[in-house]
PDB file of C-alpha atoms in Angstrom:
ATOM      1  CA  MET A 261     -22.427 -33.464 -11.392  1.00  0.00           C
ATOM      2  CA  PHE A 262     -19.796 -31.190 -12.854  1.00  0.00           C
ATOM      3  CA  SER A 263     -20.433 -29.355 -16.092  1.00  0.00           C
ATOM      4  CA  TYR A 264     -18.173 -27.154 -18.182  1.00  0.00           C
ATOM      5  CA  SER A 265     -17.873 -25.653 -21.603  1.00  0.00           C
ATOM      6  CA  VAL A 266     -14.790 -25.068 -23.726  1.00  0.00           C
ATOM      7  CA  ALA A 267     -14.831 -22.958 -26.885  1.00  0.00           C
ATOM      8  CA  ASN A 268     -12.327 -21.911 -29.545  1.00  0.00           C
ATOM      9  CA  TYR A 269      -9.755 -24.628 -29.159  1.00  0.00           C
ATOM     10  CA  THR A 270      -7.626 -27.087 -31.095  1.00  0.00           C
ATOM     11  CA  MET A 271      -6.320 -30.441 -29.947  1.00  0.00           C
ATOM     12  CA  SER A 272      -3.002 -31.260 -28.293  1.00  0.00           C
ATOM     13  CA  THR A 273      -2.298 -30.358 -24.610  1.00  0.00           C
ATOM     14  CA  PRO A 274      -3.975 -32.164 -21.653  1.00  0.00           C
ATOM     15  CA  VAL A 275      -5.968 -30.091 -19.144  1.00  0.00           C
ATOM     16  CA  THR A 276      -7.702 -31.581 -16.089  1.00  0.00           C
ATOM     17  CA  VAL A 277     -10.853 -30.023 -14.630  1.00  0.00           C
ATOM     18  CA  SER A 278     -12.585 -31.577 -11.622  1.00  0.00           C
ATOM     19  CA  SER A 279     -15.208 -30.931  -8.923  1.00  0.00           C
ATOM     20  CA  PRO A 280     -15.569 -32.075  -5.289  1.00  0.00           C
ATOM     21  CA  ALA A 281     -17.450 -35.084  -6.606  1.00  0.00           C
ATOM     22  CA  PRO A 282     -15.157 -38.019  -7.521  1.00  0.00           C
ATOM     23  CA  ILE A 283     -15.245 -37.062 -11.181  1.00  0.00           C
ATOM     24  CA  ALA A 284     -12.247 -35.938 -13.242  1.00  0.00           C
ATOM     25  CA  VAL A 285     -12.860 -34.772 -16.769  1.00  0.00           C
ATOM     26  CA  PRO A 286      -9.740 -34.944 -18.969  1.00  0.00           C
ATOM     27  CA  VAL A 287      -9.848 -32.451 -21.827  1.00  0.00           C
ATOM     28  CA  THR A 288      -7.176 -32.725 -24.508  1.00  0.00           C
ATOM     29  CA  GLU A 289      -6.894 -29.293 -26.111  1.00  0.00           C
ATOM     30  CA  ALA A 290      -4.213 -26.823 -27.067  1.00  0.00           C
ATOM     31  CA  ILE A 291      -5.989 -23.597 -26.295  1.00  0.00           C
ATOM     32  CA  VAL A 292      -5.586 -20.741 -28.741  1.00  0.00           C
ATOM     33  CA  ARG A 293      -8.193 -18.729 -26.813  1.00  0.00           C
ATOM     34  CA  ALA A 294     -10.379 -20.889 -24.584  1.00  0.00           C
ATOM     35  CA  LEU A 295     -13.495 -20.190 -22.550  1.00  0.00           C
ATOM     36  CA  ILE A 296     -13.978 -22.445 -19.523  1.00  0.00           C
ATOM     37  CA  THR A 297     -17.228 -22.118 -17.576  1.00  0.00           C
ATOM     38  CA  LEU A 298     -17.533 -23.682 -14.107  1.00  0.00           C
ATOM     39  CA  SER A 299     -21.218 -24.039 -13.292  1.00  0.00           C
ATOM     40  CA  HIS A 300     -21.304 -25.968  -9.996  1.00  0.00           C
ATOM     41  CA  GLU A 301     -20.436 -25.088  -6.408  1.00  0.00           C
ATOM     42  CA  GLY A 302     -16.950 -25.686  -5.057  1.00  0.00           C
ATOM     43  CA  ASP A 303     -15.171 -26.366  -8.352  1.00  0.00           C
ATOM     44  CA  TYR A 304     -11.441 -27.044  -8.692  1.00  0.00           C
ATOM     45  CA  LEU A 305      -9.539 -25.990 -11.812  1.00  0.00           C
ATOM     46  CA  ASN A 306      -5.784 -26.407 -12.343  1.00  0.00           C
ATOM     47  CA  LEU A 307      -4.420 -25.565 -15.778  1.00  0.00           C
ATOM     48  CA  GLY A 308      -0.781 -26.238 -14.867  1.00  0.00           C
ATOM     49  CA  SER A 309       1.818 -23.555 -14.238  1.00  0.00           C
ATOM     50  CA  SER A 310       3.647 -24.322 -17.495  1.00  0.00           C
ATOM     51  CA  THR A 311       0.568 -23.947 -19.701  1.00  0.00           C
ATOM     52  CA  SER A 312       1.369 -20.948 -21.910  1.00  0.00           C
ATOM     53  CA  MET A 313      -1.976 -20.629 -23.715  1.00  0.00           C
ATOM     54  CA  SER A 314      -4.481 -17.984 -22.640  1.00  0.00           C
ATOM     55  CA  PHE A 315      -7.817 -18.785 -21.017  1.00  0.00           C
ATOM     56  CA  THR A 316     -10.985 -17.037 -19.965  1.00  0.00           C
ATOM     57  CA  VAL A 317     -12.533 -18.680 -16.907  1.00  0.00           C
ATOM     58  CA  LYS A 318     -15.987 -17.963 -15.496  1.00  0.00           C
ATOM     59  CA  ALA A 319     -16.509 -19.411 -12.033  1.00  0.00           C
ATOM     60  CA  GLY A 320     -19.856 -20.571 -10.746  1.00  0.00           C
ATOM     61  CA  ALA A 321     -21.494 -20.286  -7.354  1.00  0.00           C
ATOM     62  CA  GLY A 322     -19.725 -21.738  -4.333  1.00  0.00           C
ATOM     63  CA  ASP A 323     -16.164 -21.683  -3.040  1.00  0.00           C
ATOM     64  CA  ASP A 324     -13.927 -22.353  -6.039  1.00  0.00           C
ATOM     65  CA  ASP A 325     -10.172 -23.019  -6.270  1.00  0.00           C
ATOM     66  CA  ILE A 326      -8.710 -21.810  -9.561  1.00  0.00           C
ATOM     67  CA  TYR A 327      -5.072 -22.167 -10.633  1.00  0.00           C
ATOM     68  CA  MET A 328      -4.291 -20.581 -13.971  1.00  0.00           C
ATOM     69  CA  GLY A 329      -1.311 -21.165 -16.266  1.00  0.00           C
ATOM     70  CA  ALA A 330       1.380 -18.932 -17.745  1.00  0.00           C
ATOM     71  CA  GLY A 331      -0.781 -17.270 -20.395  1.00  0.00           C
ATOM     72  CA  HIS A 332      -2.529 -13.915 -20.409  1.00  0.00           C
ATOM     73  CA  ASP A 333      -5.669 -15.017 -18.639  1.00  0.00           C
ATOM     74  CA  ILE A 334      -9.007 -13.510 -17.618  1.00  0.00           C
ATOM     75  CA  VAL A 335     -10.819 -14.889 -14.575  1.00  0.00           C
ATOM     76  CA  TYR A 336     -14.290 -13.926 -13.367  1.00  0.00           C
ATOM     77  CA  GLY A 337     -15.183 -15.033  -9.864  1.00  0.00           C
ATOM     78  CA  SER A 338     -18.773 -15.308  -8.759  1.00  0.00           C
ATOM     79  CA  PHE A 339     -20.661 -15.982  -5.531  1.00  0.00           C
ATOM     80  CA  GLY A 340     -18.698 -17.820  -2.891  1.00  0.00           C
ATOM     81  CA  GLU A 341     -15.276 -17.436  -1.300  1.00  0.00           C
ATOM     82  CA  ASP A 342     -12.877 -18.132  -4.144  1.00  0.00           C
ATOM     83  CA  TRP A 343      -9.124 -18.751  -4.169  1.00  0.00           C
ATOM     84  CA  ILE A 344      -7.655 -17.608  -7.483  1.00  0.00           C
ATOM     85  CA  PHE A 345      -3.991 -17.979  -8.451  1.00  0.00           C
ATOM     86  CA  ALA A 346      -3.335 -16.216 -11.762  1.00  0.00           C
ATOM     87  CA  ARG A 347       0.323 -17.309 -11.872  1.00  0.00           C
ATOM     88  CA  ASN A 348       2.522 -15.941 -14.677  1.00  0.00           C
ATOM     89  CA  GLY A 349       1.340 -13.767 -17.539  1.00  0.00           C
ATOM     90  CA  ASN A 350      -0.506 -10.459 -17.797  1.00  0.00           C
ATOM     91  CA  ASP A 351      -3.774 -11.374 -16.155  1.00  0.00           C
ATOM     92  CA  LEU A 352      -7.122  -9.791 -15.299  1.00  0.00           C
ATOM     93  CA  VAL A 353      -8.980 -11.172 -12.287  1.00  0.00           C
ATOM     94  CA  ASP A 354     -12.386  -9.975 -11.080  1.00  0.00           C
ATOM     95  CA  ALA A 355     -12.919 -11.848  -7.816  1.00  0.00           C
ATOM     96  CA  GLY A 356     -16.670 -11.238  -7.600  1.00  0.00           C
ATOM     97  CA  SER A 357     -18.675 -11.107  -4.374  1.00  0.00           C
ATOM     98  CA  GLU A 358     -17.885 -12.640  -0.963  1.00  0.00           C
ATOM     99  CA  ASP A 359     -14.440 -12.780   0.685  1.00  0.00           C
ATOM    100  CA  ASP A 360     -11.905 -13.826  -1.941  1.00  0.00           C
ATOM    101  CA  PHE A 361      -8.148 -14.403  -2.182  1.00  0.00           C
ATOM    102  CA  VAL A 362      -6.335 -13.470  -5.404  1.00  0.00           C
ATOM    103  CA  SER A 363      -2.626 -13.869  -6.199  1.00  0.00           C
ATOM    104  CA  GLY A 364      -1.405 -12.300  -9.419  1.00  0.00           C
ATOM    105  CA  GLY A 365       1.954 -14.025  -9.819  1.00  0.00           C
ATOM    106  CA  ASN A 366       4.611 -12.627 -12.161  1.00  0.00           C
ATOM    107  CA  GLY A 367       3.430 -10.286 -14.893  1.00  0.00           C
ATOM    108  CA  ASN A 368       1.451  -7.068 -15.250  1.00  0.00           C
ATOM    109  CA  ASP A 369      -1.819  -7.930 -13.554  1.00  0.00           C
ATOM    110  CA  THR A 370      -5.107  -6.200 -12.783  1.00  0.00           C
ATOM    111  CA  LEU A 371      -6.801  -7.571  -9.660  1.00  0.00           C
ATOM    112  CA  LEU A 372     -10.307  -6.443  -8.671  1.00  0.00           C
ATOM    113  CA  GLY A 373     -11.661  -7.354  -5.265  1.00  0.00           C
ATOM    114  CA  GLY A 374     -15.410  -6.875  -5.569  1.00  0.00           C
ATOM    115  CA  SER A 375     -17.868  -6.462  -2.695  1.00  0.00           C
ATOM    116  CA  GLY A 376     -16.354  -8.737  -0.018  1.00  0.00           C
ATOM    117  CA  ASP A 377     -13.399  -8.493   2.354  1.00  0.00           C
ATOM    118  CA  ASP A 378     -10.735  -9.527  -0.129  1.00  0.00           C
ATOM    119  CA  GLU A 379      -6.988 -10.151  -0.114  1.00  0.00           C
ATOM    120  CA  LEU A 380      -5.123  -9.166  -3.281  1.00  0.00           C
ATOM    121  CA  GLN A 381      -1.435  -9.933  -3.886  1.00  0.00           C
ATOM    122  CA  GLY A 382       0.187  -8.193  -6.829  1.00  0.00           C
ATOM    123  CA  ASN A 383       3.691  -9.751  -6.736  1.00  0.00           C
ATOM    124  CA  ASN A 384       6.207  -8.830  -9.471  1.00  0.00           C
ATOM    125  CA  GLY A 385       5.451  -6.669 -12.491  1.00  0.00           C
ATOM    126  CA  THR A 386       3.427  -3.483 -12.900  1.00  0.00           C
ATOM    127  CA  ASN A 387       0.110  -4.196 -11.240  1.00  0.00           C
ATOM    128  CA  ARG A 388      -3.221  -2.528 -10.530  1.00  0.00           C
ATOM    129  CA  LEU A 389      -5.026  -3.619  -7.373  1.00  0.00           C
ATOM    130  CA  ASN A 390      -8.488  -2.358  -6.455  1.00  0.00           C
ATOM    131  CA  GLY A 391     -10.157  -3.719  -3.341  1.00  0.00           C
ATOM    132  CA  GLY A 392     -13.613  -2.340  -4.157  1.00  0.00           C
ATOM    133  CA  TYR A 393     -16.131  -2.513  -1.342  1.00  0.00           C
ATOM    134  CA  GLY A 394     -15.369  -4.217   1.947  1.00  0.00           C
ATOM    135  CA  ASP A 395     -12.397  -4.220   4.306  1.00  0.00           C
ATOM    136  CA  ASP A 396      -9.621  -5.403   2.017  1.00  0.00           C
ATOM    137  CA  GLU A 397      -5.924  -6.286   2.241  1.00  0.00           C
ATOM    138  CA  LEU A 398      -3.711  -5.276  -0.681  1.00  0.00           C
ATOM    139  CA  TYR A 399      -0.069  -6.344  -1.069  1.00  0.00           C
ATOM    140  CA  GLY A 400       2.171  -4.858  -3.756  1.00  0.00           C
ATOM    141  CA  SER A 401       5.801  -5.577  -4.630  1.00  0.00           C
ATOM    142  CA  GLY A 402       6.216  -4.439  -8.206  1.00  0.00           C
ATOM    143  CA  ILE A 403       7.245  -1.411 -10.270  1.00  0.00           C
ATOM    144  CA  ASN A 404       4.839   1.515 -10.727  1.00  0.00           C
ATOM    145  CA  ASP A 405       2.032  -0.342  -9.006  1.00  0.00           C
ATOM    146  CA  VAL A 406      -1.330   1.344  -8.427  1.00  0.00           C
ATOM    147  CA  MET A 407      -3.098   0.198  -5.260  1.00  0.00           C
ATOM    148  CA  GLN A 408      -6.635   1.391  -4.462  1.00  0.00           C
ATOM    149  CA  GLY A 409      -8.340   0.331  -1.273  1.00  0.00           C
ATOM    150  CA  GLY A 410     -11.784   1.574  -2.271  1.00  0.00           C
ATOM    151  CA  ALA A 411     -14.637   1.806   0.210  1.00  0.00           C
ATOM    152  CA  GLY A 412     -14.174   0.249   3.641  1.00  0.00           C
ATOM    153  CA  HIS A 413     -11.345   0.076   6.170  1.00  0.00           C
ATOM    154  CA  ASP A 414      -8.457  -1.264   4.110  1.00  0.00           C
ATOM    155  CA  TYR A 415      -4.874  -2.390   4.746  1.00  0.00           C
ATOM    156  CA  LEU A 416      -2.347  -1.598   2.005  1.00  0.00           C
ATOM    157  CA  ARG A 417       1.240  -2.862   2.183  1.00  0.00           C
ATOM    158  CA  PHE A 418       3.995  -2.246  -0.355  1.00  0.00           C
ATOM    159  CA  GLU A 419       7.548  -3.560  -0.647  1.00  0.00           C
ATOM    160  CA  GLY A 420       8.876  -2.923  -4.125  1.00  0.00           C
ATOM    161  CA  SER A 421      10.356  -0.238  -6.384  1.00  0.00           C
ATOM    162  CA  SER A 422       7.601   2.354  -6.803  1.00  0.00           C
ATOM    163  CA  ALA A 423       3.867   2.711  -6.361  1.00  0.00           C
ATOM    164  CA  ARG A 424       0.883   4.987  -5.924  1.00  0.00           C
ATOM    165  CA  MET A 425      -1.428   4.076  -3.067  1.00  0.00           C
ATOM    166  CA  PHE A 426      -4.976   5.364  -2.567  1.00  0.00           C
ATOM    167  CA  GLY A 427      -6.947   4.529   0.540  1.00  0.00           C
ATOM    168  CA  GLY A 428     -10.352   5.800  -0.564  1.00  0.00           C
ATOM    169  CA  ASP A 429     -13.173   6.065   1.953  1.00  0.00           C
ATOM    170  CA  GLY A 430     -12.827   4.561   5.401  1.00  0.00           C
ATOM    171  CA  ASN A 431     -10.070   4.376   7.998  1.00  0.00           C
ATOM    172  CA  ASP A 432      -7.152   2.826   6.134  1.00  0.00           C
ATOM    173  CA  ALA A 433      -3.704   1.595   7.155  1.00  0.00           C
ATOM    174  CA  PHE A 434      -0.619   1.902   4.939  1.00  0.00           C
ATOM    175  CA  VAL A 435       2.721   0.158   5.436  1.00  0.00           C
ATOM    176  CA  ILE A 436       5.549   1.062   3.027  1.00  0.00           C
ATOM    177  CA  LEU A 437       8.702  -1.004   3.474  1.00  0.00           C
ATOM    178  CA  SER A 438      10.693   0.135   0.435  1.00  0.00           C
ATOM    179  CA  GLY A 439      10.541   2.104  -2.779  1.00  0.00           C
ATOM    180  CA  ILE A 440       9.393   5.549  -3.843  1.00  0.00           C
ATOM    181  CA  VAL A 441       5.711   5.706  -3.029  1.00  0.00           C
ATOM    182  CA  ARG A 442       3.038   8.373  -3.267  1.00  0.00           C
ATOM    183  CA  VAL A 443       0.241   7.925  -0.740  1.00  0.00           C
ATOM    184  CA  GLU A 444      -3.206   9.514  -0.685  1.00  0.00           C
ATOM    185  CA  GLY A 445      -5.142   8.417   2.350  1.00  0.00           C
ATOM    186  CA  GLY A 446      -8.498   9.839   1.288  1.00  0.00           C
ATOM    187  CA  ALA A 447     -11.440  10.364   3.632  1.00  0.00           C
ATOM    188  CA  GLY A 448     -11.312   8.969   7.158  1.00  0.00           C
ATOM    189  CA  TYR A 449      -8.498   8.538   9.677  1.00  0.00           C
ATOM    190  CA  ASP A 450      -5.560   6.883   7.923  1.00  0.00           C
ATOM    191  CA  GLY A 451      -2.424   5.434   9.499  1.00  0.00           C
ATOM    192  CA  ILE A 452       0.609   5.810   7.232  1.00  0.00           C
ATOM    193  CA  ASN A 453       3.828   4.015   8.208  1.00  0.00           C
ATOM    194  CA  PHE A 454       6.848   4.433   5.944  1.00  0.00           C
ATOM    195  CA  GLY A 455      10.582   4.919   5.554  1.00  0.00           C
ATOM    196  CA  ALA A 456      12.600   7.612   3.786  1.00  0.00           C
ATOM    197  CA  GLY A 457      12.013   8.719   0.192  1.00  0.00           C
ATOM    198  CA  VAL A 458       8.215   8.795   0.402  1.00  0.00           C
ATOM    199  CA  VAL A 459       5.729  11.486  -0.612  1.00  0.00           C
ATOM    200  CA  ALA A 460       2.693  11.085   1.654  1.00  0.00           C
ATOM    201  CA  ILE A 461      -0.569  12.972   1.111  1.00  0.00           C
ATOM    202  CA  GLY A 462      -3.132  12.417   3.824  1.00  0.00           C
ATOM    203  CA  GLY A 463      -6.408  13.652   2.359  1.00  0.00           C
ATOM    204  CA  ASP A 464      -9.627  14.355   4.268  1.00  0.00           C
ATOM    205  CA  GLY A 465      -9.914  13.476   7.927  1.00  0.00           C
ATOM    206  CA  ALA A 466      -7.301  13.187  10.666  1.00  0.00           C
ATOM    207  CA  ASP A 467      -4.276  11.147   9.610  1.00  0.00           C
ATOM    208  CA  GLY A 468      -1.486   9.576  11.645  1.00  0.00           C
ATOM    209  CA  TYR A 469       2.000   9.340  10.128  1.00  0.00           C
ATOM    210  CA  SER A 470       4.915   7.238  11.367  1.00  0.00           C
ATOM    211  CA  MET A 471       8.261   7.566   9.587  1.00  0.00           C
ATOM    212  CA  TRP A 472      11.501   5.667  10.164  1.00  0.00           C
ATOM    213  CA  ALA A 473      14.934   5.622   8.483  1.00  0.00           C
ATOM    214  CA  ASP A 474      17.484   2.839   8.017  1.00  0.00           C
ATOM    215  CA  MET A 475      20.196   2.821  10.666  1.00  0.00           C
ATOM    216  CA  GLY A 476      23.612   3.786   9.299  1.00  0.00           C
ATOM    217  CA  GLU A 477      22.288   5.265   6.048  1.00  0.00           C
ATOM    218  CA  ARG A 478      21.542   8.768   4.828  1.00  0.00           C
ATOM    219  CA  ASN A 479      18.193   8.147   3.222  1.00  0.00           C
ATOM    220  CA  GLY A 480      17.416  11.517   1.642  1.00  0.00           C
ATOM    221  CA  VAL A 481      14.289  13.594   2.082  1.00  0.00           C
ATOM    222  CA  SER A 482      10.767  12.462   2.873  1.00  0.00           C
ATOM    223  CA  HIS A 483       7.861  14.801   2.198  1.00  0.00           C
ATOM    224  CA  ILE A 484       4.695  14.661   4.275  1.00  0.00           C
ATOM    225  CA  ILE A 485       1.768  16.757   3.070  1.00  0.00           C
ATOM    226  CA  GLY A 486      -1.503  16.742   5.014  1.00  0.00           C
ATOM    227  CA  PHE A 487      -4.628  18.010   3.283  1.00  0.00           C
ATOM    228  CA  ASN A 488      -7.294  19.372   5.677  1.00  0.00           C
ATOM    229  CA  PRO A 489      -5.143  18.778   8.767  1.00  0.00           C
ATOM    230  CA  GLU A 490      -7.487  21.025  10.724  1.00  0.00           C
ATOM    231  CA  GLU A 491      -9.017  17.647  11.460  1.00  0.00           C
ATOM    232  CA  GLY A 492      -5.923  17.043  13.644  1.00  0.00           C
ATOM    233  CA  ASP A 493      -3.094  15.076  12.008  1.00  0.00           C
ATOM    234  CA  THR A 494      -0.336  13.396  14.015  1.00  0.00           C
ATOM    235  CA  PHE A 495       3.235  12.863  12.751  1.00  0.00           C
ATOM    236  CA  ASN A 496       5.610  10.441  14.485  1.00  0.00           C
ATOM    237  CA  LEU A 497       9.092  10.643  12.987  1.00  0.00           C
ATOM    238  CA  PHE A 498      11.806   8.168  13.931  1.00  0.00           C
ATOM    239  CA  GLY A 499      15.226   9.348  12.664  1.00  0.00           C
ATOM    240  CA  TYR A 500      18.221   7.103  13.284  1.00  0.00           C
ATOM    241  CA  THR A 501      21.031   8.724  11.278  1.00  0.00           C
ATOM    242  CA  PRO A 502      21.584  11.974   9.306  1.00  0.00           C
ATOM    243  CA  ASP A 503      18.236  11.951   7.524  1.00  0.00           C
ATOM    244  CA  GLN A 504      16.134  14.860   6.349  1.00  0.00           C
ATOM    245  CA  VAL A 505      12.397  15.140   6.675  1.00  0.00           C
ATOM    246  CA  ALA A 506      10.494  17.965   4.964  1.00  0.00           C
ATOM    247  CA  ILE A 507       7.057  18.445   6.485  1.00  0.00           C
ATOM    248  CA  ASP A 508       4.323  20.649   5.056  1.00  0.00           C
ATOM    249  CA  PRO A 509       1.552  20.609   7.645  1.00  0.00           C
ATOM    250  CA  ARG A 510      -1.289  23.047   7.171  1.00  0.00           C
ATOM    251  CA  HIS A 511      -3.323  24.286  10.146  1.00  0.00           C
ATOM    252  CA  SER A 512      -3.219  22.266  13.399  1.00  0.00           C
ATOM    253  CA  ASP A 513      -0.842  19.330  13.471  1.00  0.00           C
ATOM    254  CA  ARG A 514       1.382  17.744  16.076  1.00  0.00           C
ATOM    255  CA  LEU A 515       4.979  16.848  15.194  1.00  0.00           C
ATOM    256  CA  ILE A 516       7.124  14.409  17.167  1.00  0.00           C
ATOM    257  CA  LEU A 517      10.768  13.566  16.371  1.00  0.00           C
ATOM    258  CA  THR A 518      12.368  10.661  18.203  1.00  0.00           C
ATOM    259  CA  ASP A 519      16.126  10.095  17.864  1.00  0.00           C
ATOM    260  CA  ALA A 520      17.194   6.562  18.793  1.00  0.00           C
ATOM    261  CA  THR A 521      20.974   6.764  18.377  1.00  0.00           C
ATOM    262  CA  GLY A 522      22.123  10.319  19.048  1.00  0.00           C
ATOM    263  CA  ASP A 523      23.314  10.922  15.487  1.00  0.00           C
ATOM    264  CA  ARG A 524      22.509  14.232  13.888  1.00  0.00           C
ATOM    265  CA  ASP A 525      19.041  14.438  12.347  1.00  0.00           C
ATOM    266  CA  VAL A 526      17.492  17.370  10.547  1.00  0.00           C
ATOM    267  CA  LEU A 527      13.820  18.292  10.706  1.00  0.00           C
ATOM    268  CA  VAL A 528      12.837  20.988   8.184  1.00  0.00           C
ATOM    269  CA  LEU A 529       9.456  22.708   8.547  1.00  0.00           C
ATOM    270  CA  ARG A 530       8.409  24.606   5.433  1.00  0.00           C
ATOM    271  CA  GLY A 531       5.623  27.156   5.208  1.00  0.00           C
ATOM    272  CA  VAL A 532       4.388  26.548   8.752  1.00  0.00           C
ATOM    273  CA  GLN A 533       2.346  29.257  10.475  1.00  0.00           C
ATOM    274  CA  ILE A 534       2.254  29.688  14.230  1.00  0.00           C
ATOM    275  CA  GLU A 535      -1.254  28.298  14.407  1.00  0.00           C
ATOM    276  CA  SER A 536      -0.083  25.285  12.454  1.00  0.00           C
ATOM    277  CA  VAL A 537       2.331  23.833  15.013  1.00  0.00           C
ATOM    278  CA  ASP A 538       1.000  23.633  18.545  1.00  0.00           C
ATOM    279  CA  TRP A 539       4.160  22.021  19.908  1.00  0.00           C
ATOM    280  CA  LEU A 540       7.371  20.528  18.600  1.00  0.00           C
ATOM    281  CA  ASN A 541       8.713  18.127  21.190  1.00  0.00           C
ATOM    282  CA  GLN A 542      12.215  16.659  20.946  1.00  0.00           C
ATOM    283  CA  GLN A 543      12.245  13.369  22.829  1.00  0.00           C
ATOM    284  CA  ASP A 544      16.021  12.968  22.649  1.00  0.00           C
ATOM    285  CA  TRP A 545      18.342  12.125  25.508  1.00  0.00           C
ATOM    286  CA  PHE A 546      21.458  12.439  23.353  1.00  0.00           C
ATOM    287  CA  SER A 547      22.978  15.531  21.742  1.00  0.00           C
ATOM    288  CA  SER A 548      23.822  17.262  18.461  1.00  0.00           C
ATOM    289  CA  ASP A 549      20.355  17.602  16.946  1.00  0.00           C
ATOM    290  CA  MET A 550      19.140  20.556  14.904  1.00  0.00           C
ATOM    291  CA  TYR A 551      15.653  21.860  14.134  1.00  0.00           C
ATOM    292  CA  GLU A 552      15.228  24.451  11.419  1.00  0.00           C
ATOM    293  CA  GLN A 553      12.004  26.332  10.800  1.00  0.00           C
ATOM    294  CA  ASP A 554      11.342  28.896   8.066  1.00  0.00           C
ATOM    295  CA  GLY A 555       7.935  29.974   9.336  1.00  0.00           C
ATOM    296  CA  LYS A 556       6.431  31.037  12.626  1.00  0.00           C
ATOM    297  CA  GLY A 557       6.459  28.300  15.197  1.00  0.00           C
ATOM    298  CA  LYS A 558       7.008  27.057  18.713  1.00  0.00           C
ATOM    299  CA  VAL A 559       9.889  24.708  19.497  1.00  0.00           C
ATOM    300  CA  ALA A 560      10.790  22.870  22.704  1.00  0.00           C
ATOM    301  CA  SER A 561      13.902  21.086  24.002  1.00  0.00           C
ATOM    302  CA  ALA A 562      16.556  21.004  21.286  1.00  0.00           C
ATOM    303  CA  ASP A 563      20.291  21.560  21.081  1.00  0.00           C
ATOM    304  CA  GLU A 564      20.675  23.705  17.972  1.00  0.00           C
ATOM    305  CA  PHE A 565      18.107  25.958  16.284  1.00  0.00           C
ATOM    306  CA  ALA A 566      17.966  27.978  13.067  1.00  0.00           C
ATOM    307  CA  LEU A 567      14.865  30.090  12.425  1.00  0.00           C
ATOM    308  CA  THR A 568      14.393  32.453   9.511  1.00  0.00           C
ATOM    309  CA  THR A 569      11.575  34.756  10.690  1.00  0.00           C
ATOM    310  CA  ASP A 570      11.336  37.401  13.399  1.00  0.00           C
ATOM    311  CA  ALA A 571       8.234  35.982  15.093  1.00  0.00           C
ATOM    312  CA  PHE A 572       8.946  32.795  17.006  1.00  0.00           C
ATOM    313  CA  HIS A 573       8.870  31.244  20.462  1.00  0.00           C
ATOM    314  CA  VAL A 574      11.617  28.908  21.677  1.00  0.00           C
ATOM    315  CA  ASP A 575      11.948  26.983  24.945  1.00  0.00           C
ATOM    316  CA  ILE A 576      15.459  25.684  25.716  1.00  0.00           C
ATOM    317  CA  ALA A 577      15.293  22.688  28.028  1.00  0.00           C
ATOM    318  CA  SER A 578      18.342  20.524  27.404  1.00  0.00           C
ATOM    319  CA  ALA A 579      21.057  19.968  29.997  1.00  0.00           C
ATOM    320  CA  SER A 580      23.978  20.630  27.641  1.00  0.00           C
ATOM    321  CA  ALA A 581      25.037  23.598  25.515  1.00  0.00           C
ATOM    322  CA  ASP A 582      22.353  24.964  23.195  1.00  0.00           C
ATOM    323  CA  TYR A 583      22.631  27.143  20.093  1.00  0.00           C
ATOM    324  CA  LEU A 584      20.041  29.471  18.577  1.00  0.00           C
ATOM    325  CA  PHE A 585      20.363  31.068  15.122  1.00  0.00           C
ATOM    326  CA  ALA A 586      17.789  33.754  14.251  1.00  0.00           C
TER     327      ALA A 586
END
């Protein structure tokens, strides 16, 4: 049997609540502020995407499917693997335990993953996503989103206007497809993949960075800052056109610049000590590239150099004309 409770309502709009059993309970209410409690396993709740009233829903045990309306809703998951679609409105969803899926829809949403391996989708708006415990997947596409992986090995992906991304504990993976994004990997080995215009902060542990730029565009400056890189950070930089990358590695890091088209790319190393850069390797079979370093360093195989200190070591290995400015 299916049981439910509804409080604080007036009459007018139809809502259908049902369970896996062949029972459908029609409730005719216009909700001013309604509380719906699902107390059986495997419940199904669909309030209709056009329903503009606000609800508070408390799920029961079992694997529940919950589809909210267009109001400013609050949903509490429970035990079981729940699927929760908040839809439109400024919503708060606490998925509860187990492995849950939560989609925020349009609006400024707060999505909390809980203790399982959860998938959270922020969609449009200004959203806050927190995976909590477990190995979670977080997807953001809004404006000024805040994405927190929490404990566990998390995957965070963003394609929107702007965001702040925090990996937390564990070995996390970041993918940034667009926008201005600040990344803090946190403890553990974090893989950070991004395009131009990103400020990336690695945090504790060894971090791996991969950076690319749009072909045919000058994308501005990306800043990569590695905290505690004595753990051994790795930077892979893919520059396609005249892009600038400003790198602030501290202690022992490895820097790799790969040029795919032969256009001029600029790599700027700021505040780098000789013990900080073990090797700078230009993997370029074209020409007209420049590397500029304003600290002590060691550079290999480039066409044009500009260094601003007296203490440096340079190996010239290209087949064409090379230039050195000291």
